[in-house]
Coordinates of C-alpha atoms and ligand atoms in Angstrom, one line a residue:
X1 CA -5.2 -12.1 -5.6
X2 CA -2.2 -14.4 -5.8
X3 CA 0.4 -12.6 -3.5
X4 CA 4.1 -13.4 -3.0
X5 CA 5.6 -12.8 0.4
X6 CA 9.2 -13.4 1.6
X7 CA 10.2 -14.3 5.2
X8 CA 13.7 -13.1 4.3
X9 CA 12.3 -9.5 4.4
X10 CA 12.7 -9.6 8.2
X11 CA 16.5 -10.1 7.8
X12 CA 16.9 -6.6 6.2
X13 CA 16.5 -4.6 9.4
X14 CA 19.1 -1.8 9.6
X15 CA 18.5 0.2 12.8
X16 CA 19.0 3.8 11.7
X17 CA 19.1 6.2 8.8
X18 CA 20.2 9.8 8.7
X19 CA 17.7 12.6 8.8
X20 CA 18.9 16.2 8.9
X21 CA 22.2 15.3 10.5
X22 CA 20.7 13.0 13.1
X23 CA 20.4 9.2 13.3
X24 CA 16.7 8.2 13.4
X25 CA 15.0 4.8 13.3
X26 CA 14.7 3.4 9.7
X27 CA 11.3 4.2 8.2
X28 CA 11.6 1.3 5.7
X29 CA 11.5 -1.5 8.2
X30 CA 10.1 -5.1 8.6
X31 CA 6.9 -4.0 10.3
X32 CA 5.8 -2.5 6.9
X33 CA 5.6 -5.9 5.3
X34 CA 4.1 -7.5 8.4
X35 CA 1.2 -5.0 8.3
X36 CA 0.6 -5.7 4.6
X37 CA 0.8 -9.5 5.1
X38 CA -1.6 -9.4 8.0
X39 CA -4.1 -7.2 6.1
X40 CA -4.0 -9.4 3.0
X41 CA -4.4 -12.6 5.0
X42 CA -7.4 -11.1 6.8
X43 CA -8.9 -10.3 3.3
X44 CA -8.5 -13.9 2.3
X45 CA -5.7 -13.4 -0.3
X46 CA -3.4 -16.4 -0.9
X47 CA 0.2 -15.7 0.4
X48 CA 2.9 -17.8 -1.3
X49 CA 6.7 -17.9 -1.3
X50 CA 8.5 -17.1 -4.6
X51 CA 9.0 -20.0 -7.0
X52 CA 11.6 -18.5 -9.5
X53 CA 15.3 -17.8 -9.1
X54 CA 15.8 -14.3 -10.4
X55 CA 19.6 -14.6 -10.8
X56 CA 19.6 -14.6 -14.7
X57 CA 17.2 -11.6 -14.7
X58 CA 19.4 -9.7 -12.2
X59 CA 22.2 -9.9 -14.7
X60 CA 19.9 -8.4 -17.4
X61 CA 19.0 -5.3 -15.4
X62 CA 22.0 -4.6 -13.2
X63 CA 25.8 -4.5 -13.8
X64 CA 27.8 -7.6 -12.8
X65 CA 30.2 -5.6 -10.6
X66 CA 27.4 -3.9 -8.7
X67 CA 25.7 -7.3 -8.0
X68 CA 29.0 -8.7 -6.9
X69 CA 29.5 -5.8 -4.5
X70 CA 26.0 -6.0 -3.1
X71 CA 26.2 -9.8 -2.6
X72 CA 29.5 -9.5 -0.6
X73 CA 29.1 -6.1 1.0
X74 CA 28.2 -7.2 4.5
X75 CA 31.0 -9.8 4.7
X76 CA 33.4 -7.2 3.5
X77 CA 32.2 -4.8 6.2
X78 CA 32.7 -7.5 8.9
X79 CA 36.1 -8.3 7.5
X80 CA 37.2 -4.8 8.2
X81 CA 36.5 -5.3 11.9
X82 CA 34.4 -7.9 13.7
X83 CA 32.9 -5.2 15.9
X84 CA 31.2 -3.9 12.7
X85 CA 28.5 -6.5 13.2
X86 CA 26.9 -4.0 15.6
X87 CA 27.5 -1.0 13.3
X88 CA 26.1 0.2 10.0
X89 CA 28.1 1.0 6.9
X90 CA 27.4 4.4 5.3
X91 CA 29.0 5.9 2.2
X92 CA 30.9 9.2 2.8
X93 CA 32.4 9.9 -0.7
X94 CA 30.9 9.7 -4.2
X95 CA 32.3 9.9 -7.8
X96 CA 30.4 13.0 -8.8
X97 CA 31.3 15.1 -11.9
X98 CA 35.0 15.0 -13.0
X99 CA 35.7 11.9 -10.8
X100 CA 36.2 8.4 -12.2
X101 CA 33.7 5.6 -11.8
X102 CA 35.3 3.2 -14.2
X103 CA 38.0 2.1 -11.9
X104 CA 36.8 0.3 -8.8
X105 CA 38.7 1.4 -5.7
X106 CA 39.9 -1.3 -3.3
X107 CA 38.6 0.6 -0.2
X108 CA 35.2 -0.7 0.9
X109 CA 33.6 2.7 1.8
X110 CA 34.9 4.1 -1.5
X111 CA 33.1 1.3 -3.3
X112 CA 30.0 1.8 -1.2
X113 CA 29.9 5.4 -2.5
X114 CA 30.6 4.3 -6.1
X115 CA 27.5 2.1 -5.9
X116 CA 25.2 4.5 -4.0
X117 CA 23.3 7.6 -5.0
X118 CA 22.8 8.7 -1.4
X119 CA 23.4 7.8 2.2
X120 CA 19.8 6.8 2.6
X121 CA 20.0 3.1 1.8
X122 CA 21.2 1.5 5.1
X123 CA 22.4 -2.1 4.9
X124 CA 22.2 -4.9 7.4
X125 CA 23.4 -8.5 7.6
X126 CA 20.4 -9.8 5.7
X127 CA 20.1 -7.1 3.0
X128 CA 21.2 -9.3 0.1
X129 CA 19.0 -12.2 1.2
X130 CA 16.0 -9.9 1.5
X131 CA 16.6 -8.0 -1.7
X132 CA 17.2 -11.2 -3.7
X133 CA 14.0 -12.8 -2.3
X134 CA 12.0 -9.7 -3.3
X135 CA 13.5 -10.0 -6.8
X136 CA 12.6 -13.7 -6.9
X137 CA 9.0 -12.7 -6.0
X138 CA 9.0 -10.2 -8.9
X139 CA 10.2 -12.9 -11.3
X140 CA 7.6 -15.3 -9.9
X141 CA 4.9 -12.7 -10.4
X142 CA 5.9 -12.4 -14.1
X143 CA 5.9 -16.1 -14.5
X144 CA 2.4 -16.4 -13.0
X145 CA 1.1 -13.7 -15.5
X146 CA 2.7 -15.5 -18.4
X147 CA 0.9 -18.7 -17.2
X148 CA -2.4 -16.9 -17.5
X149 CA -2.9 -15.3 -14.1
X150 CA -4.9 -12.0 -14.3
X151 CA -3.0 -10.2 -11.5
X152 CA -0.4 -10.8 -8.9
X153 CA 0.9 -8.8 -5.9
X154 CA 4.4 -8.8 -4.4
X155 CA 4.1 -7.8 -0.8
X156 CA 7.8 -7.5 -0.6
X157 CA 10.6 -5.3 0.7
X158 CA 13.1 -3.7 0.4
X159 CA 11.6 -1.6 -2.4
X160 CA 13.5 -1.3 -5.7
X161 CA 12.5 1.6 -8.0
X162 CA 15.4 3.9 -7.0
X163 CA 18.0 1.2 -7.7
X164 CA 19.6 1.8 -11.1
X165 CA 21.8 -0.3 -13.3
X166 CA 24.8 0.0 -10.9
X167 CA 23.7 1.8 -7.8
X168 CA 21.5 1.6 -4.7
X169 CA 19.5 4.5 -3.4
X170 CA 16.4 5.5 -1.4
X171 CA 16.1 2.2 0.5
X172 CA 16.4 0.3 -2.8
X173 CA 19.0 -2.3 -3.8
X174 CA 17.6 -4.5 -6.6
X175 CA 15.0 -3.1 -9.0
X176 CA 12.2 -5.5 -8.5
X177 CA 9.8 -3.8 -11.0
X178 CA 12.6 -4.0 -13.7
X179 CA 13.1 -7.7 -12.9
X180 CA 9.4 -8.3 -13.4
X181 CA 9.3 -6.3 -16.7
X182 CA 12.4 -8.1 -18.1
X183 CA 11.0 -11.5 -17.1
X184 CA 7.8 -10.7 -19.0
X185 CA 9.8 -9.7 -22.0
X186 CA 11.9 -12.9 -21.8
X187 CA 8.7 -14.9 -21.5
X188 CA 7.2 -13.6 -24.7
X189 CA 5.4 -10.3 -23.9
X190 CA 6.5 -8.1 -26.9
X191 CA 5.6 -4.8 -25.1
X192 CA 5.5 -4.1 -21.4
X193 CA 4.2 -1.0 -19.6
X194 CA 5.7 0.0 -16.3
X195 CA 3.6 2.4 -14.2
X196 CA 5.2 3.9 -11.2
X197 CA 2.7 5.5 -8.7
X198 CA 5.0 5.8 -5.8
X199 CA 5.3 9.4 -4.4
X200 CA 9.0 9.5 -5.4
X201 CA 10.1 9.3 -9.0
X202 CA 11.4 5.9 -10.0
X203 CA 14.8 7.1 -11.2
X204 CA 16.3 3.6 -11.2
X205 CA 13.6 2.1 -13.3
X206 CA 13.7 5.0 -15.7
X207 CA 17.5 4.7 -16.1
X208 CA 17.3 1.0 -16.8
X209 CA 14.8 1.3 -19.6
X210 CA 15.6 4.8 -20.9
X211 CA 17.0 3.7 -24.2
X212 CA 14.4 0.9 -24.8
X213 CA 11.2 1.1 -26.7
X214 CA 9.9 -2.4 -25.6
X215 CA 9.3 -1.3 -22.0
X216 CA 7.4 2.0 -21.6
X217 CA 8.0 3.8 -18.3
X218 CA 5.3 6.2 -16.9
X219 CA 5.6 7.8 -13.5
X220 CA 3.4 10.1 -11.4
X221 CA 5.4 11.7 -8.6
X222 CA 6.3 14.7 -6.5
X223 CA 8.1 17.4 -8.5
X224 CA 11.8 16.6 -8.2
X225 CA 12.5 20.4 -7.8
X226 CA 11.4 19.9 -4.2
X227 CA 11.1 16.1 -3.7
X228 CA 13.5 13.1 -3.5
X229 CA 15.3 11.9 -5.7
X230 CA 15.8 15.6 -6.9
X231 CA 18.1 14.9 -9.8
X232 CA 15.7 13.0 -12.1
X233 CA 12.0 12.9 -12.9
X234 CA 11.3 16.1 -14.9
X235 CA 8.7 16.2 -17.6
X236 CA 11.3 16.8 -20.4
X237 CA 12.9 13.3 -19.8
X238 CA 11.2 11.5 -22.7
X239 CA 13.6 8.7 -23.5
X240 CA 16.7 8.5 -25.7
X241 CA 17.9 6.6 -28.8
X242 CA 15.5 3.8 -29.6
X243 CA 13.7 4.7 -26.3
X244 CA 12.8 8.2 -27.5
X245 CA 9.1 8.8 -26.6
X246 CA 8.9 5.7 -24.3
X247 CA 9.4 7.6 -21.0
X248 CA 6.6 9.7 -19.5
X249 CA 7.2 11.7 -16.3
X250 CA 4.2 13.4 -14.7
X251 CA 5.6 15.5 -11.8
X252 CA 3.0 17.1 -9.6
X253 CA 3.5 19.9 -7.1
X254 CA 4.0 18.9 -3.5
X255 CA 0.6 18.9 -1.7
X256 CA -1.4 17.8 -4.8
X257 CA -4.9 16.6 -4.2
X258 CA -6.4 13.3 -5.2
X259 CA -8.3 15.0 -8.1
X260 CA -5.1 16.3 -9.6
X261 CA -3.4 12.9 -9.1
X262 CA -6.2 11.0 -10.8
X263 CA -6.1 13.4 -13.8
X264 CA -2.4 12.5 -14.1
X265 CA -3.3 8.8 -13.9
X266 CA -5.6 9.2 -16.9
X267 CA -2.8 10.8 -18.8
X268 CA -0.5 7.9 -18.0
X269 CA -3.0 5.2 -18.8
X270 CA -3.8 6.9 -22.2
X271 CA -0.1 6.6 -23.0
X272 CA 0.0 3.0 -21.8
X273 CA -3.0 2.1 -24.0
X274 CA -1.3 3.6 -27.0
X275 CA 1.8 1.5 -26.3
X276 CA -0.2 -1.7 -26.9
X277 CA 1.3 -3.4 -24.0
X278 CA 0.9 -7.1 -23.4
X279 CA 1.4 -6.7 -19.6
X280 CA 1.5 -4.1 -16.9
X281 CA 3.9 -3.8 -14.0
X282 CA 2.9 -1.4 -11.3
X283 CA 5.5 0.1 -8.9
X284 CA 2.9 0.4 -6.1
X285 CA 4.2 3.0 -3.7
X286 CA 1.5 3.8 -1.1
X287 CA 3.3 6.9 0.1
X288 CA 0.9 9.1 -1.8
X289 CA -1.4 8.5 1.2
X290 CA -2.2 11.8 3.1
X291 CA -0.9 10.3 6.3
X292 CA 2.5 9.4 5.0
X293 CA 5.3 10.9 7.2
X294 CA 7.7 11.8 4.4
X295 CA 5.3 12.7 1.5
X296 CA 2.7 15.4 0.8
X297 CA 0.1 14.1 -1.6
X298 CA -3.5 13.9 -0.3
X299 CA -4.8 10.5 -1.2
X300 CA -7.1 8.7 1.2
X301 CA -7.8 5.0 1.7
X302 CA -10.8 5.1 -0.6
X303 CA -8.6 6.6 -3.3
X304 CA -6.6 3.4 -3.3
X305 CA -9.8 1.4 -4.1
X306 CA -10.4 3.8 -7.0
X307 CA -6.8 3.2 -8.2
X308 CA -7.3 -0.5 -8.2
X309 CA -10.6 -0.2 -10.0
X310 CA -9.1 2.1 -12.7
X311 CA -6.1 -0.2 -13.2
X312 CA -8.3 -3.2 -13.7
X313 CA -10.1 -1.3 -16.5
X314 CA -6.8 -1.1 -18.4
X315 CA -7.5 -4.8 -19.0
X316 CA -3.9 -6.0 -18.9
X317 CA -2.3 -8.8 -17.0
X318 CA -0.9 -6.9 -14.0
X319 CA 1.9 -7.4 -11.5
X320 CA 1.8 -5.1 -8.5
X321 CA 5.2 -4.6 -6.8
X322 CA 5.2 -2.9 -3.4
X323 CA 7.5 0.1 -3.3
X324 CA 7.2 2.9 -0.6
X325 CA 4.6 3.7 2.0
X326 CA 5.7 4.7 5.5
X327 CA 2.5 5.1 7.5
X328 CA 3.1 1.5 8.4
X329 CA 0.0 1.0 10.5
X330 CA -2.2 2.1 7.5
X331 CA -0.1 0.4 4.8
X332 CA -1.8 -3.0 5.1
X333 CA -5.3 -1.5 4.7
X334 CA -4.2 0.8 1.8
X335 CA -2.6 -2.1 0.0
X336 CA -5.7 -4.3 0.5
X337 CA -7.9 -1.5 -0.9
X338 CA -6.0 -1.5 -4.2
X339 CA -6.4 -5.3 -4.5
X340 CA -10.1 -5.1 -3.5
X341 CA -10.7 -2.3 -6.1
X342 CA -8.9 -4.3 -8.8
X343 CA -11.0 -7.4 -8.1
X344 CA -14.3 -5.6 -7.7
Ligands
LIG401 C1 11.9 5.6 -1.2 B1 10.6 5.2 -1.9 C2 14.8 10.6 5.2 C3 15.4 10.1 3.9 C4 14.4 9.9 2.9 C5 14.4 9.4 0.6 C6 13.1 8.8 0.3 C7 13.2 7.5 -0.2 C8 11.8 7.0 -0.6 N1 15.7 10.5 6.3 N2 15.0 9.2 1.8 O1 10.4 5.8 -3.2 O2 9.4 5.3 -1.2
LIG402 ZN1 8.4 6.6 -2.3

């Protein structure tokens, strides 16, 4: 399968994140992409750099002031103190209910909070370069589908599905899946389906398309009552305005088995078939794997082959965008299983 990879991913390498009050090594790290690249190369897939500049697309799915902040954030952080090069910026204050988000504060950390949903999206010197390259890959994947390619995989990081119109969150900065869906729309696909199979609800993607009928969002994920992102992803979120009926959330209890998960997949694919989509974008999180360190679903490596096979049966031009998956050593194999199942 044609696969886009980005060397810039290695430049997004923050050291630590917070976990229960402690600093721990970042789970979302460059080794993840390396394991995937190595496995795909071993399986004979063609690894290519992106060919499309996603800049015009970014402006269609994200707010200009958020993109401006993200692009300049590391330089601003350094401008506060040259010693910050060895440190990591984290937000410490957020404009929750009753506070204003329309006025941008001048203070850097206050703006970091304004544009973050959590303190779980650590930044580093190369965050913008890596996130932009991943978005370029998503745009390139869409272009390849529009040119007649059957399926494309983006073996990219950082992931994107928690990033909303004007905020980062959950290791995500730019919503790559949204970029791919928008690029498909711009290129002539009248209807696009976006299927999110990451363990965590794709709150950012849902938010971006919530009032649109042209891009259907369907997601299978851990119930937000107990799982991140906690504040979105419930079954009663069905879309709004023109998008009413074009959002499908299938939350499953923590610990769900593969059998339960594949029943939900049938439900999602039935809705996608009814949408009459011209193309499918898959937010491919592999953290549904039983061995994932932060997730509780019970899928095994063979289940990823079955997922690939089932998605191929949907019969749509398909762009796979890598999202989560934190059992890094198994991530390459699990990704390769999806591609192998799809092409079998
Ligand atoms: C991103 B993706 C643990 C923080 C966990 C939330 C999970 C983000 C998952 N220290 N952060 O959907 O795989
Ligand atoms: Zn996830």
